[in-house]
Amino acid sequence: MKSLLLVLPALCAPLLAQEPTEASGGNPPQQPRKAWGNIVLKSDDVPAFPAPPAGWDKVRPGMARGRLEKVEYDSKTVGTRRKMNVYTPPGYTVSRRYPVLYLLHGIGGDENEWQHFAQVDTLLDNLITDGRAEPMIVVMPNGRAQKDDRPTGDVFQHAPAFAVFEQDLLQDLIPAVESRYSVLANKENRAIAGLSMGGGQALNFGLGHLDHFAWIGGFSSAPNTRKNEELLPLPDQAKQLKLLWLSCGSRDGLIHISQDFHAWLKRHGVSHVWHVTDHAHDAAEWKQALYWFLQKLSFSSSSPGH
Ligand code: FER
């Protein structure tokens, strides 16, 4: 089973991450055990949102649909042409400009992972049609910034490339998106979120570049998340954010990472969303987190770009 996990990278993250215990030996050997803490729930580890309503993830016949396309860009950082998936909303037109969400995958994933886990196009089509999310572009890049960026072999060895992606994102990917699509290119219209390793990246890069991002979401963030004081050396600076979101499943052995940052934010009076469901480290968690996160992105109510 363990070797099978390593050759099924797109499916790895949720399977690798099932609340391993010392007794069950549930971890693959490459994975640092200390990262998976004992789960100790606090009284405020509760959902901020209910389970999504019926039909939330169903394709509706006859409805206007957005487009999902595979796009390549030149990365000076990596020295290769890199792939991303880009969702454009129903009726996308260059005669208007759109906000952009950068959506980052986990350690076993790639640019296809979010679509595979959460059918991002369907969620957005439904939310936009119902007026519950604003028309936006969603960019799903490959956050493993190394020449061979396929999730093969021991994916935990790729952790350093997830840090290198900070440079690829800011210097290569965002400029490529903003030159190719009709984009509102300011921080009020730029969001970043991700799951697990991608959650750590979103917190690290988003909070590290408050001049670039006003909307930040960490879903089930992984041990690549920087320490609280490094994430936000000056907690008051978070006041310039429109949204800081932390979510996790209560059966996820990585929840201590989100709990710790949540408690620190609370202590420092930094407002944020804290959404804890009864899911584990799995696609069900990330899909509903994305569904509610998308509805919090009220770009136009906050934006000088409109
Ligand atoms: C770790 C445990 C989990 C780790 C990363 C993860 C870099 C990431 C999991 C995921 O992305 O699903 O110790 O170290």
Coordinates of N, CA and C and ligand atoms in Angstrom, one line a residue, residues 12-14 16-17 30-36 105-109 113 117 155-156 158-160 162 195-199 220-224 254 257 281 286, ligand 1:
C12 N -2.3 11.3 -3.5 CA -1.5 11.0 -2.3 C -1.9 11.8 -1.0
A13 N -2.1 13.1 -1.2 CA -2.2 13.9 0.0 C -3.2 13.4 1.0
P14 N -4.5 13.1 0.5 CA -5.5 12.8 1.5 C -5.2 11.4 2.1
L16 N -2.1 9.9 2.4 CA -1.0 9.9 3.3 C -1.3 10.5 4.6
A17 N -2.3 11.3 4.6 CA -2.5 12.2 5.7 C -3.6 11.7 6.7
Q30 N 9.0 8.3 4.8 CA 9.7 9.5 4.5 C 9.1 10.7 5.3
Q31 N 8.0 10.5 5.9 CA 7.3 11.6 6.4 C 7.7 11.9 7.9
P32 N 8.1 13.1 8.2 CA 8.5 13.4 9.6 C 7.3 13.2 10.5
R33 N 7.5 12.2 11.5 CA 6.4 11.9 12.4 C 6.0 13.1 13.3
K34 N 7.0 13.9 13.7 CA 6.6 14.9 14.7 C 5.6 15.9 14.2
A35 N 5.5 16.0 12.8 CA 4.6 17.0 12.3 C 3.1 16.6 12.6
W36 N 2.9 15.3 12.8 CA 1.5 14.9 13.0 C 1.2 14.9 14.5
H105 N -1.9 23.8 -4.5 CA -2.2 22.4 -4.1 C -1.3 21.9 -3.0
G106 N -1.5 20.6 -2.6 CA -0.7 20.0 -1.6 C 0.5 19.2 -2.0
I107 N 1.1 18.6 -1.1 CA 2.5 18.0 -1.4 C 2.4 16.9 -2.5
G108 N 1.3 16.2 -2.6 CA 1.3 15.1 -3.6 C 0.6 15.5 -4.9
G109 N 0.3 16.8 -5.0 CA -0.5 17.3 -6.1 C 0.3 18.1 -7.1
E113 N -4.6 19.2 -9.3 CA -5.1 18.7 -8.0 C -6.4 19.3 -7.6
F117 N -9.9 17.4 -6.9 CA -10.5 17.3 -5.6 C -11.8 18.1 -5.4
V155 N 7.5 12.4 -2.5 CA 7.1 13.8 -2.6 C 7.5 14.7 -1.4
F156 N 7.8 14.1 -0.3 CA 8.2 14.9 0.8 C 9.6 15.5 0.6
H158 N 10.3 17.1 -2.0 CA 10.1 18.2 -2.8 C 9.8 19.5 -2.0
A159 N 9.7 19.4 -0.7 CA 9.3 20.5 0.2 C 10.1 21.8 -0.2
P160 N 11.5 21.7 -0.4 CA 12.2 22.9 -0.7 C 11.7 23.7 -1.9
F162 N 8.7 23.9 -2.9 CA 7.4 24.6 -2.5 C 7.8 26.0 -1.9
L195 N -4.3 24.4 -0.1 CA -4.5 23.3 0.9 C -3.2 22.7 1.3
S196 N -3.1 22.5 2.6 CA -1.9 21.8 3.1 C -0.6 22.5 2.8
M197 N 0.3 21.9 2.0 CA 1.5 22.6 1.6 C 1.1 23.9 1.0
G198 N 0.1 23.9 0.2 CA -0.4 25.1 -0.5 C -1.0 26.1 0.5
G199 N -1.5 25.6 1.6 CA -2.0 26.5 2.7 C -0.9 27.2 3.3
S220 N -6.0 23.7 6.1 CA -5.3 22.6 6.6 C -3.8 22.7 6.4
S221 N -3.3 23.9 6.8 CA -1.9 24.2 6.5 C -0.9 23.2 7.0
A222 N 0.1 23.0 6.3 CA 1.2 22.0 6.6 C 2.3 22.6 7.4
P223 N 3.3 21.7 7.8 CA 4.4 22.2 8.6 C 5.3 23.2 7.8
N224 N 5.1 23.4 6.6 CA 5.9 24.5 5.9 C 5.5 25.9 6.3
L254 N -2.7 17.5 11.4 CA -1.9 18.7 11.3 C -2.7 19.9 11.9
I257 N -1.2 23.0 13.7 CA -0.5 24.1 13.0 C -1.5 25.3 12.9
H281 N -7.8 15.1 6.8 CA -7.0 15.8 5.9 C -7.4 15.3 4.5
W286 N -11.4 20.2 1.9 CA -10.9 21.3 1.0 C -12.0 21.8 0.1
Ligands
FER1 C1 4.8 17.0 6.8 C2 3.5 16.5 6.8 C3 2.6 16.8 5.8 C4 5.2 17.9 5.7 C5 4.3 18.2 4.7 C6 3.0 17.7 4.8 C7 6.9 19.1 4.7 C8 2.1 18.0 3.7 C9 0.9 17.4 3.4 C10 0.1 17.8 2.3 O1 0.4 18.7 1.5 O2 -1.0 17.2 2.1 O3 5.7 16.7 7.7 O4 6.5 18.3 5.7

